[in-house]
mmCIF file of C-alpha atoms and ligand atoms in Angstrom:
data_model
loop_
_atom_site.group_PDB
_atom_site.id
_atom_site.type_symbol
_atom_site.label_atom_id
_atom_site.label_comp_id
_atom_site.label_asym_id
_atom_site.label_seq_id
_atom_site.Cartn_x
_atom_site.Cartn_y
_atom_site.Cartn_z
ATOM 1 C CA MET A 1 -21.619 11.180 21.264
ATOM 2 C CA THR A 2 -20.609 7.940 22.876
ATOM 3 C CA THR A 3 -20.981 5.596 20.011
ATOM 4 C CA MET A 4 -19.934 5.691 16.274
ATOM 5 C CA GLN A 5 -20.621 3.924 13.134
ATOM 6 C CA ALA A 6 -18.117 1.333 11.977
ATOM 7 C CA ILE A 7 -17.730 -1.829 9.666
ATOM 8 C CA GLU A 8 -16.836 -5.167 11.084
ATOM 9 C CA TYR A 9 -16.246 -8.502 9.538
ATOM 10 C CA ARG A 10 -18.913 -10.927 10.708
ATOM 11 C CA GLY A 11 -16.985 -14.127 10.026
ATOM 12 C CA ALA A 12 -14.688 -14.849 7.261
ATOM 13 C CA GLY A 13 -15.486 -14.735 3.449
ATOM 14 C CA GLY A 14 -16.397 -12.489 0.734
ATOM 15 C CA PRO A 15 -17.864 -8.939 0.758
ATOM 16 C CA GLU A 16 -20.905 -10.156 2.370
ATOM 17 C CA VAL A 17 -19.270 -10.498 5.736
ATOM 18 C CA LEU A 18 -18.778 -6.672 5.909
ATOM 19 C CA VAL A 19 -21.625 -5.445 8.188
ATOM 20 C CA GLU A 20 -22.448 -1.905 9.504
ATOM 21 C CA THR A 21 -22.294 -1.731 13.262
ATOM 22 C CA GLU A 22 -22.098 0.673 16.165
ATOM 23 C CA ARG A 23 -19.062 0.768 18.484
ATOM 24 C CA PRO A 24 -17.972 2.943 21.419
ATOM 25 C CA MET A 25 -16.306 6.103 20.469
ATOM 26 C CA PRO A 26 -12.589 5.734 20.945
ATOM 27 C CA VAL A 27 -10.656 7.977 23.363
ATOM 28 C CA PRO A 28 -7.323 9.061 22.645
ATOM 29 C CA GLY A 29 -4.776 7.911 25.068
ATOM 30 C CA PRO A 30 -1.409 9.707 25.992
ATOM 31 C CA GLY A 31 0.372 10.575 22.766
ATOM 32 C CA GLU A 32 -2.498 9.896 20.584
ATOM 33 C CA VAL A 33 -4.959 11.846 18.479
ATOM 34 C CA LEU A 34 -8.648 11.276 17.727
ATOM 35 C CA VAL A 35 -9.281 11.550 14.141
ATOM 36 C CA LYS A 36 -12.869 12.216 12.696
ATOM 37 C CA VAL A 37 -12.574 9.947 9.478
ATOM 38 C CA ALA A 38 -13.509 11.497 6.164
ATOM 39 C CA ALA A 39 -12.500 8.378 4.098
ATOM 40 C CA PHE A 40 -10.504 5.311 4.269
ATOM 41 C CA GLY A 41 -8.370 3.367 1.652
ATOM 42 C CA LEU A 42 -8.775 -0.088 0.714
ATOM 43 C CA ASN A 43 -5.784 -2.393 0.835
ATOM 44 C CA ARG A 44 -5.203 -6.036 -0.088
ATOM 45 C CA ALA A 45 -4.443 -6.555 3.737
ATOM 46 C CA ASP A 46 -8.139 -5.732 4.502
ATOM 47 C CA VAL A 47 -9.247 -8.457 1.893
ATOM 48 C CA GLN A 48 -6.868 -11.005 3.489
ATOM 49 C CA GLN A 49 -8.271 -9.991 6.979
ATOM 50 C CA ARG A 50 -11.866 -10.422 5.507
ATOM 51 C CA ARG A 51 -11.052 -13.888 4.269
ATOM 52 C CA GLY A 52 -9.690 -14.762 7.677
ATOM 53 C CA VAL A 53 -6.136 -15.392 6.598
ATOM 54 C CA TYR A 54 -4.517 -12.130 8.128
ATOM 55 C CA PRO A 55 -5.593 -11.348 11.611
ATOM 56 C CA PRO A 56 -4.917 -7.970 13.124
ATOM 57 C CA PRO A 57 -1.621 -7.738 15.181
ATOM 58 C CA PRO A 58 -1.978 -8.122 18.969
ATOM 59 C CA GLY A 59 -3.405 -5.001 20.484
ATOM 60 C CA ALA A 60 -4.981 -3.658 17.169
ATOM 61 C CA SER A 61 -8.596 -2.901 16.655
ATOM 62 C CA ASP A 62 -10.563 -5.828 15.196
ATOM 63 C CA ILE A 63 -12.202 -3.150 12.847
ATOM 64 C CA PRO A 64 -10.490 -3.313 9.409
ATOM 65 C CA GLY A 65 -8.573 -0.258 7.783
ATOM 66 C CA LEU A 66 -4.988 0.676 7.651
ATOM 67 C CA GLU A 67 -5.311 4.263 6.247
ATOM 68 C CA VAL A 68 -7.561 7.066 6.599
ATOM 69 C CA SER A 69 -7.796 10.870 6.077
ATOM 70 C CA GLY A 70 -9.928 13.169 8.236
ATOM 71 C CA THR A 71 -9.625 15.922 10.787
ATOM 72 C CA ILE A 72 -8.209 15.979 14.306
ATOM 73 C CA GLU A 73 -11.103 16.053 16.750
ATOM 74 C CA ALA A 74 -9.220 15.717 20.155
ATOM 75 C CA LEU A 75 -5.727 15.314 21.606
ATOM 76 C CA GLY A 76 -4.545 12.814 24.093
ATOM 77 C CA GLU A 77 -2.199 13.884 26.973
ATOM 78 C CA GLY A 78 1.076 15.323 25.918
ATOM 79 C CA VAL A 79 0.376 15.848 22.162
ATOM 80 C CA VAL A 80 2.053 18.878 21.025
ATOM 81 C CA SER A 81 2.739 18.034 17.404
ATOM 82 C CA ALA A 82 -0.887 18.241 16.218
ATOM 83 C CA ALA A 83 -3.756 20.503 16.609
ATOM 84 C CA ILE A 84 -7.635 20.200 16.740
ATOM 85 C CA GLY A 85 -9.123 20.849 13.223
ATOM 86 C CA GLN A 86 -6.054 19.909 11.453
ATOM 87 C CA ARG A 87 -6.565 17.806 8.178
ATOM 88 C CA VAL A 88 -4.460 14.717 8.420
ATOM 89 C CA CYS A 89 -4.032 11.328 6.891
ATOM 90 C CA ALA A 90 -3.034 8.494 9.147
ATOM 91 C CA LEU A 91 -1.158 5.160 9.111
ATOM 92 C CA LEU A 92 -3.014 2.610 11.273
ATOM 93 C CA ALA A 93 -2.595 -0.985 12.187
ATOM 94 C CA GLY A 94 -6.456 -1.188 12.027
ATOM 95 C CA GLY A 95 -9.685 0.568 12.986
ATOM 96 C CA GLY A 96 -9.983 2.938 9.751
ATOM 97 C CA TYR A 97 -13.444 1.585 8.683
ATOM 98 C CA ALA A 98 -15.117 3.783 11.223
ATOM 99 C CA GLN A 99 -16.317 7.379 11.879
ATOM 100 C CA TYR A 100 -13.671 7.829 14.407
ATOM 101 C CA VAL A 101 -10.100 6.352 15.079
ATOM 102 C CA THR A 102 -7.291 6.953 17.492
ATOM 103 C CA VAL A 103 -3.684 7.021 16.423
ATOM 104 C CA PRO A 104 -0.356 7.804 17.838
ATOM 105 C CA ALA A 105 0.430 11.485 16.938
ATOM 106 C CA GLY A 106 3.682 10.411 15.216
ATOM 107 C CA LEU A 107 1.716 8.448 12.550
ATOM 108 C CA VAL A 108 -0.293 11.293 11.180
ATOM 109 C CA ILE A 109 0.762 13.748 8.447
ATOM 110 C CA GLU A 110 -0.840 17.113 7.776
ATOM 111 C CA ILE A 111 -2.561 17.128 4.360
ATOM 112 C CA PRO A 112 -1.114 19.697 2.105
ATOM 113 C CA GLN A 113 -3.430 22.741 1.526
ATOM 114 C CA ASP A 114 -4.454 21.879 -2.072
ATOM 115 C CA VAL A 115 -4.921 17.963 -1.764
ATOM 116 C CA ASP A 116 -8.472 16.716 -1.551
ATOM 117 C CA LEU A 117 -9.328 15.560 1.941
ATOM 118 C CA VAL A 118 -11.133 12.366 0.762
ATOM 119 C CA ASP A 119 -8.346 11.315 -1.856
ATOM 120 C CA ALA A 120 -5.730 11.675 0.778
ATOM 121 C CA ALA A 121 -7.204 8.565 2.523
ATOM 122 C CA GLY A 122 -5.203 6.600 -0.144
ATOM 123 C CA PHE A 123 -1.852 7.999 0.771
ATOM 124 C CA MET A 124 -0.182 6.647 3.954
ATOM 125 C CA GLU A 125 -0.273 2.922 3.541
ATOM 126 C CA VAL A 126 0.857 2.845 0.139
ATOM 127 C CA ALA A 127 3.434 5.585 0.609
ATOM 128 C CA GLY A 128 4.751 3.965 3.804
ATOM 129 C CA THR A 129 5.138 0.556 2.187
ATOM 130 C CA VAL A 130 6.902 2.091 -0.885
ATOM 131 C CA VAL A 131 9.214 4.506 0.840
ATOM 132 C CA SER A 132 10.265 1.864 3.558
ATOM 133 C CA ASN A 133 10.969 -0.985 0.931
ATOM 134 C CA LEU A 134 12.382 1.084 -1.886
ATOM 135 C CA PHE A 135 14.541 3.689 -0.026
ATOM 136 C CA LEU A 136 15.033 2.419 3.446
ATOM 137 C CA GLU A 137 15.500 -1.296 2.827
ATOM 138 C CA ALA A 138 16.752 -1.415 -0.861
ATOM 139 C CA GLY A 139 18.642 1.685 -0.962
ATOM 140 C CA LEU A 140 17.103 2.742 -4.511
ATOM 141 C CA THR A 141 18.984 5.723 -5.944
ATOM 142 C CA ALA A 142 19.229 7.810 -9.077
ATOM 143 C CA GLY A 143 20.406 5.457 -11.895
ATOM 144 C CA SER A 144 19.169 2.261 -10.391
ATOM 145 C CA THR A 145 16.823 0.035 -12.265
ATOM 146 C CA VAL A 146 13.743 -1.346 -10.514
ATOM 147 C CA LEU A 147 11.130 -3.822 -11.413
ATOM 148 C CA LEU A 148 7.741 -3.514 -9.833
ATOM 149 C CA HIS A 149 5.390 -6.363 -9.934
ATOM 150 C CA GLY A 150 1.627 -5.496 -9.917
ATOM 151 C CA GLY A 151 2.695 -2.029 -11.320
ATOM 152 C CA ALA A 152 -0.893 -0.814 -11.714
ATOM 153 C CA GLY A 153 -2.182 -1.716 -8.318
ATOM 154 C CA GLY A 154 -2.196 0.833 -5.492
ATOM 155 C CA ILE A 155 1.294 0.018 -4.201
ATOM 156 C CA GLY A 156 2.598 -0.149 -7.791
ATOM 157 C CA SER A 157 1.091 3.194 -8.855
ATOM 158 C CA MET A 158 2.777 4.947 -5.890
ATOM 159 C CA ALA A 159 5.975 3.074 -6.484
ATOM 160 C CA ILE A 160 6.333 4.048 -10.066
ATOM 161 C CA GLN A 161 6.073 7.649 -9.245
ATOM 162 C CA LEU A 162 8.477 7.736 -6.327
ATOM 163 C CA ALA A 163 11.017 5.573 -7.976
ATOM 164 C CA ALA A 164 10.856 7.646 -11.237
ATOM 165 C CA ALA A 165 11.009 11.033 -9.407
ATOM 166 C CA ALA A 166 14.218 9.583 -7.532
ATOM 167 C CA GLY A 167 15.818 9.096 -10.882
ATOM 168 C CA ALA A 168 15.357 5.368 -11.213
ATOM 169 C CA GLN A 169 14.473 3.503 -14.374
ATOM 170 C CA VAL A 170 11.160 1.767 -13.650
ATOM 171 C CA LEU A 171 10.053 -1.409 -15.274
ATOM 172 C CA VAL A 172 6.558 -2.908 -14.219
ATOM 173 C CA THR A 173 4.642 -6.106 -14.883
ATOM 174 C CA ALA A 174 0.696 -5.905 -15.332
ATOM 175 C CA SER A 175 -1.922 -8.137 -16.723
ATOM 176 C CA SER A 176 -3.321 -6.118 -19.557
ATOM 177 C CA GLU A 177 -2.372 -3.320 -21.943
ATOM 178 C CA GLU A 178 -4.783 -0.866 -20.271
ATOM 179 C CA LYS A 179 -3.068 -1.468 -17.074
ATOM 180 C CA ILE A 180 0.440 -1.083 -18.759
ATOM 181 C CA ALA A 181 -0.618 2.302 -20.250
ATOM 182 C CA HIS A 182 -1.688 3.426 -16.760
ATOM 183 C CA CYS A 183 1.816 2.632 -15.631
ATOM 184 C CA LEU A 184 3.453 4.365 -18.394
ATOM 185 C CA ALA A 185 1.378 7.444 -17.944
ATOM 186 C CA LEU A 186 2.656 7.435 -14.299
ATOM 187 C CA GLY A 187 6.297 7.487 -15.406
ATOM 188 C CA ALA A 188 7.168 3.805 -15.952
ATOM 189 C CA TYR A 189 9.843 3.354 -18.632
ATOM 190 C CA ALA A 190 8.555 0.011 -19.827
ATOM 191 C CA GLY A 191 5.631 -2.412 -19.038
ATOM 192 C CA ILE A 192 5.699 -6.152 -19.515
ATOM 193 C CA ASN A 193 2.237 -7.797 -20.004
ATOM 194 C CA TYR A 194 3.140 -11.121 -17.788
ATOM 195 C CA ARG A 195 0.119 -12.850 -19.367
ATOM 196 C CA GLU A 196 1.657 -12.666 -22.856
ATOM 197 C CA GLU A 197 5.337 -12.271 -22.168
ATOM 198 C CA ASP A 198 8.020 -14.044 -20.122
ATOM 199 C CA PHE A 199 8.629 -11.151 -17.683
ATOM 200 C CA ALA A 200 12.190 -12.499 -16.830
ATOM 201 C CA ALA A 201 13.332 -12.787 -20.394
ATOM 202 C CA ARG A 202 11.836 -9.548 -21.277
ATOM 203 C CA THR A 203 13.551 -7.652 -18.260
ATOM 204 C CA LEU A 204 16.899 -9.107 -19.238
ATOM 205 C CA GLU A 205 16.457 -7.776 -22.811
ATOM 206 C CA LEU A 206 15.299 -4.380 -21.597
ATOM 207 C CA THR A 207 18.509 -4.231 -19.374
ATOM 208 C CA ASP A 208 20.864 -5.693 -21.999
ATOM 209 C CA GLY A 209 21.314 -8.781 -19.768
ATOM 210 C CA ALA A 210 22.371 -6.819 -16.715
ATOM 211 C CA GLY A 211 19.124 -7.601 -14.777
ATOM 212 C CA VAL A 212 17.640 -4.943 -12.300
ATOM 213 C CA ASP A 213 19.109 -3.507 -9.068
ATOM 214 C CA VAL A 214 15.803 -3.790 -7.015
ATOM 215 C CA ILE A 215 12.546 -5.801 -7.400
ATOM 216 C CA LEU A 216 9.495 -4.950 -5.315
ATOM 217 C CA ASP A 217 7.491 -8.116 -5.476
ATOM 218 C CA VAL A 218 3.866 -8.846 -4.563
ATOM 219 C CA VAL A 219 3.720 -12.442 -5.953
ATOM 220 C CA GLY A 220 6.307 -14.334 -3.851
ATOM 221 C CA ALA A 221 6.915 -18.121 -4.339
ATOM 222 C CA LYS A 222 5.747 -18.418 -7.879
ATOM 223 C CA TYR A 223 8.383 -15.612 -9.018
ATOM 224 C CA LEU A 224 11.079 -16.395 -6.754
ATOM 225 C CA ALA A 225 13.340 -18.299 -9.219
ATOM 226 C CA GLN A 226 12.850 -15.893 -12.032
ATOM 227 C CA ASN A 227 13.231 -12.746 -9.745
ATOM 228 C CA VAL A 228 16.655 -14.123 -8.523
ATOM 229 C CA ARG A 229 17.555 -14.841 -12.092
ATOM 230 C CA ILE A 230 17.010 -11.261 -13.170
ATOM 231 C CA LEU A 231 18.600 -9.521 -10.170
ATOM 232 C CA ALA A 232 21.699 -7.607 -11.003
ATOM 233 C CA THR A 233 24.898 -8.015 -9.125
ATOM 234 C CA GLY A 234 24.518 -6.550 -5.789
ATOM 235 C CA GLY A 235 20.774 -6.272 -6.356
ATOM 236 C CA THR A 236 17.947 -6.778 -3.712
ATOM 237 C CA LEU A 237 14.568 -8.558 -3.937
ATOM 238 C CA VAL A 238 11.973 -7.339 -1.536
ATOM 239 C CA VAL A 239 9.065 -9.637 -1.206
ATOM 240 C CA ILE A 240 6.028 -7.811 0.216
ATOM 241 C CA GLY A 241 3.160 -9.930 -1.006
ATOM 242 C CA LEU A 242 2.399 -13.614 -1.421
ATOM 243 C CA GLN A 243 -0.234 -13.574 -4.055
ATOM 244 C CA GLY A 244 1.576 -16.375 -5.748
ATOM 245 C CA GLY A 245 2.428 -18.477 -2.558
ATOM 246 C CA ALA A 246 4.754 -18.456 0.286
ATOM 247 C CA LYS A 247 7.165 -21.461 -0.180
ATOM 248 C CA ALA A 248 9.664 -22.079 -2.911
ATOM 249 C CA GLU A 249 13.082 -23.211 -3.682
ATOM 250 C CA LEU A 250 15.831 -20.611 -3.407
ATOM 251 C CA ASP A 251 19.016 -20.844 -5.574
ATOM 252 C CA LEU A 252 21.620 -19.791 -2.950
ATOM 253 C CA ARG A 253 24.437 -20.302 -5.533
ATOM 254 C CA ALA A 254 22.926 -17.656 -7.719
ATOM 255 C CA LEU A 255 22.428 -15.429 -4.839
ATOM 256 C CA MET A 256 26.091 -15.679 -3.626
ATOM 257 C CA THR A 257 27.412 -15.296 -7.015
ATOM 258 C CA LYS A 258 25.541 -12.010 -7.520
ATOM 259 C CA ARG A 259 26.162 -10.960 -3.874
ATOM 260 C CA ALA A 260 22.460 -10.273 -3.887
ATOM 261 C CA ARG A 261 19.851 -10.079 -1.285
ATOM 262 C CA VAL A 262 16.363 -11.557 -0.801
ATOM 263 C CA MET A 263 14.274 -10.087 1.920
ATOM 264 C CA GLY A 264 10.695 -9.623 3.122
ATOM 265 C CA THR A 265 8.676 -7.026 5.088
ATOM 266 C CA THR A 266 5.481 -6.102 6.542
ATOM 267 C CA LEU A 267 4.469 -2.725 7.773
ATOM 268 C CA ARG A 268 1.272 -3.186 9.810
ATOM 269 C CA ALA A 269 2.856 -5.214 12.792
ATOM 270 C CA ARG A 270 5.963 -3.094 13.185
ATOM 271 C CA PRO A 271 6.739 -1.337 16.563
ATOM 272 C CA LEU A 272 5.686 2.325 16.799
ATOM 273 C CA ASP A 273 9.486 3.632 16.687
ATOM 274 C CA GLN A 274 9.877 1.891 13.246
ATOM 275 C CA LYS A 275 6.522 3.142 11.993
ATOM 276 C CA GLU A 276 7.494 6.739 13.156
ATOM 277 C CA GLU A 277 10.836 6.406 11.237
ATOM 278 C CA ILE A 278 8.816 5.202 8.109
ATOM 279 C CA VAL A 279 6.481 8.199 8.388
ATOM 280 C CA ALA A 280 9.398 10.628 8.731
ATOM 281 C CA ALA A 281 10.766 8.931 5.487
ATOM 282 C CA VAL A 282 7.369 9.518 3.871
ATOM 283 C CA ARG A 283 7.444 13.346 4.797
ATOM 284 C CA LYS A 284 10.954 13.299 2.930
ATOM 285 C CA HIS A 285 10.359 11.292 -0.101
ATOM 286 C CA ALA A 286 6.613 11.537 -0.874
ATOM 287 C CA LEU A 287 5.011 14.512 0.822
ATOM 288 C CA PRO A 288 6.831 17.192 -1.111
ATOM 289 C CA MET A 289 5.551 15.741 -4.302
ATOM 290 C CA LEU A 290 2.039 15.693 -2.824
ATOM 291 C CA ALA A 291 2.274 19.240 -1.912
ATOM 292 C CA GLN A 292 3.554 20.344 -5.270
ATOM 293 C CA GLY A 293 0.739 18.574 -7.152
ATOM 294 C CA THR A 294 3.331 16.178 -8.828
ATOM 295 C CA LEU A 295 2.077 12.943 -7.095
ATOM 296 C CA ASP A 296 -0.900 11.504 -8.636
ATOM 297 C CA LEU A 297 -2.976 9.498 -5.767
ATOM 298 C CA SER A 298 -4.252 7.299 -8.607
ATOM 299 C CA ILE A 299 -7.819 7.051 -7.282
ATOM 300 C CA ASP A 300 -9.648 4.729 -9.255
ATOM 301 C CA ARG A 301 -13.144 4.984 -7.532
ATOM 302 C CA ARG A 302 -14.741 6.463 -4.390
ATOM 303 C CA PHE A 303 -17.597 4.634 -2.751
ATOM 304 C CA PRO A 304 -19.907 5.941 -0.043
ATOM 305 C CA PHE A 305 -19.625 4.213 3.299
ATOM 306 C CA THR A 306 -23.123 2.491 2.805
ATOM 307 C CA GLU A 307 -21.422 0.725 -0.286
ATOM 308 C CA ALA A 308 -18.333 -0.591 1.401
ATOM 309 C CA ARG A 309 -19.331 -3.999 0.392
ATOM 310 C CA LEU A 310 -19.248 -2.817 -3.286
ATOM 311 C CA ALA A 311 -15.901 -1.494 -2.943
ATOM 312 C CA HIS A 312 -14.693 -4.854 -1.706
ATOM 313 C CA GLU A 313 -16.363 -6.463 -4.710
ATOM 314 C CA TYR A 314 -14.550 -4.188 -7.067
ATOM 315 C CA PHE A 315 -11.284 -4.746 -5.423
ATOM 316 C CA ASP A 316 -11.871 -8.456 -5.652
ATOM 317 C CA SER A 317 -12.575 -8.072 -9.211
ATOM 318 C CA GLY A 318 -8.995 -7.100 -9.668
ATOM 319 C CA ASN A 319 -10.070 -4.701 -12.546
ATOM 320 C CA HIS A 320 -9.126 -1.618 -10.721
ATOM 321 C CA THR A 321 -5.834 0.581 -11.197
ATOM 322 C CA GLY A 322 -4.499 2.443 -8.238
ATOM 323 C CA LYS A 323 -6.635 2.987 -5.263
ATOM 324 C CA ILE A 324 -10.145 2.521 -4.173
ATOM 325 C CA ILE A 325 -11.546 4.784 -1.499
ATOM 326 C CA VAL A 326 -14.611 4.589 0.891
ATOM 327 C CA LYS A 327 -15.908 7.989 2.028
ATOM 328 C CA PHE A 328 -18.458 9.066 4.843
HETATM 329 N N1 LIG B 401 4.345 -6.116 3.207
HETATM 330 C C1 LIG B 401 3.788 -5.044 3.397
HETATM 331 O O1 LIG B 401 4.115 -4.239 4.192
HETATM 332 C C2 LIG B 401 2.655 -4.582 2.338
HETATM 333 C C3 LIG B 401 1.846 -3.403 2.568
HETATM 334 C C4 LIG B 401 0.914 -3.050 1.738
HETATM 335 C C5 LIG B 401 0.616 -4.140 0.619
HETATM 336 N N2 LIG B 401 1.320 -5.192 0.483
HETATM 337 C C6 LIG B 401 1.096 -6.169 -0.457
HETATM 338 O O2 LIG B 401 1.306 -5.460 -1.778
HETATM 339 C C7 LIG B 401 0.456 -6.093 -2.773
HETATM 340 C C8 LIG B 401 -0.244 -5.107 -3.350
HETATM 341 O O3 LIG B 401 -1.205 -4.213 -2.699
HETATM 342 P P1 LIG B 401 -2.192 -3.407 -3.307
HETATM 343 O O4 LIG B 401 -2.975 -2.718 -2.159
HETATM 344 O O5 LIG B 401 -1.466 -2.397 -4.098
HETATM 345 O O6 LIG B 401 -3.243 -4.244 -4.040
HETATM 346 P P2 LIG B 401 -3.814 -4.032 -5.511
HETATM 347 O O7 LIG B 401 -4.147 -2.774 -5.689
HETATM 348 O O8 LIG B 401 -4.988 -5.184 -5.584
HETATM 349 O O9 LIG B 401 -2.574 -4.514 -6.476
HETATM 350 C C9 LIG B 401 -2.098 -5.753 -6.633
HETATM 351 C C10 LIG B 401 -1.664 -6.055 -7.924
HETATM 352 O O10 LIG B 401 -1.034 -7.325 -7.977
HETATM 353 C C11 LIG B 401 -1.275 -7.842 -9.316
HETATM 354 N N3 LIG B 401 -1.476 -9.350 -9.259
HETATM 355 C C12 LIG B 401 -2.455 -9.891 -8.592
HETATM 356 N N4 LIG B 401 -2.322 -11.260 -8.720
HETATM 357 C C13 LIG B 401 -1.134 -11.400 -9.274
HETATM 358 C C14 LIG B 401 -0.432 -12.423 -9.781
HETATM 359 N N5 LIG B 401 -0.687 -13.783 -9.392
HETATM 360 N N6 LIG B 401 0.844 -12.269 -10.500
HETATM 361 C C15 LIG B 401 1.211 -10.998 -10.800
HETATM 362 N N7 LIG B 401 0.483 -9.880 -10.355
HETATM 363 C C16 LIG B 401 -0.696 -10.205 -9.696
HETATM 364 C C17 LIG B 401 -2.534 -7.071 -9.810
HETATM 365 O O11 LIG B 401 -2.163 -6.489 -11.081
HETATM 366 P P3 LIG B 401 -2.470 -7.374 -12.474
HETATM 367 O O12 LIG B 401 -4.059 -7.403 -12.623
HETATM 368 O O13 LIG B 401 -1.783 -6.602 -13.352
HETATM 369 O O14 LIG B 401 -1.963 -8.668 -12.262
HETATM 370 C C18 LIG B 401 -2.728 -5.919 -8.909
HETATM 371 O O15 LIG B 401 -2.568 -4.653 -9.613
HETATM 372 C C19 LIG B 401 -0.576 -7.187 -1.946
HETATM 373 O O16 LIG B 401 -0.010 -8.396 -2.138
HETATM 374 C C20 LIG B 401 -0.371 -6.703 -0.419
HETATM 375 O O17 LIG B 401 -0.661 -7.557 0.303
HETATM 376 C C21 LIG B 401 2.302 -5.633 1.411
#
């Protein structure tokens, strides 16, 4: 086989720009493996790329897709950590919306025996984002309090479970009672419907005025002032999404008084050594739960490859909880 099926974005815009296409089969380079893709997970970054506001980093495929599951089909030179036929999930900088993709061997994880191959497509990007930000960056530990904005989304659903399992008290924001119920079922201690309540006031109420040690924020500018207001002394605000804009005023006095930190991260464009470190942390913090069956991958819907546009439409609707998967 010299070609494969893939999906590309023809122009920028809505789901209509998703077009099925044929591309050359990728060939694994030294240190890489070739994965035959069983399914890929949708992420907000795919939508941003589709809209033309989040181009792939230099060197990455123009084919969208940051996470897949599948089986290893071939090994590049020097790969000893993986084997042909192994069921894996992979963290990608792009290229996941295709029948085959190449990826550095250090960025795949073997899927535990009892985990569904298709559903495992929704694991790597969210687990990598959550583990790197909550544990490696913000130093979340047992007894910490954490506020997760967008608690019912793909990132939020994973973050609730990993933070709760680590012994943190988890508060979430979400836009409806149904979404809050989803978060509570996954282990959140309390949910705040931000459409009906002032999330900052409610967070202070729930923490007896102390505020929270860690905030994982997907909103950005619109929430900055309130987020800083509800950070506990020594707290960390990690901004990972800008759904509410990128530019806002920061009250440095409040930050100094609280000895607090505000930081931002992205996962996709990180150098390989950092991504390998993150994947190693995923093995430590999330994989054991996946293997034991105590981590719910929170798959909302699975669409066939031929309906990838519908999957994007559903993502755009904002009605989903957890992850959306597209399978071959
Ligand atoms: N920096 C990184 O490395 C990185 C990596 C992965 C993802 N991300 C970011 O993380 C965020 C979540 O990604 P995802 O894949 O989990 O997407 P998702 O499943 O669509 O979840 C996003 C959640 O954000 C909430 N939301 C949307 N607009 C909002 C607003 N204006 N105010 C408050 N909440 C809002 C939505 O819940 P409600 O309906 O409850 O509002 C939704 O559940 C995205 O912004 C994405 O870009 C960043």
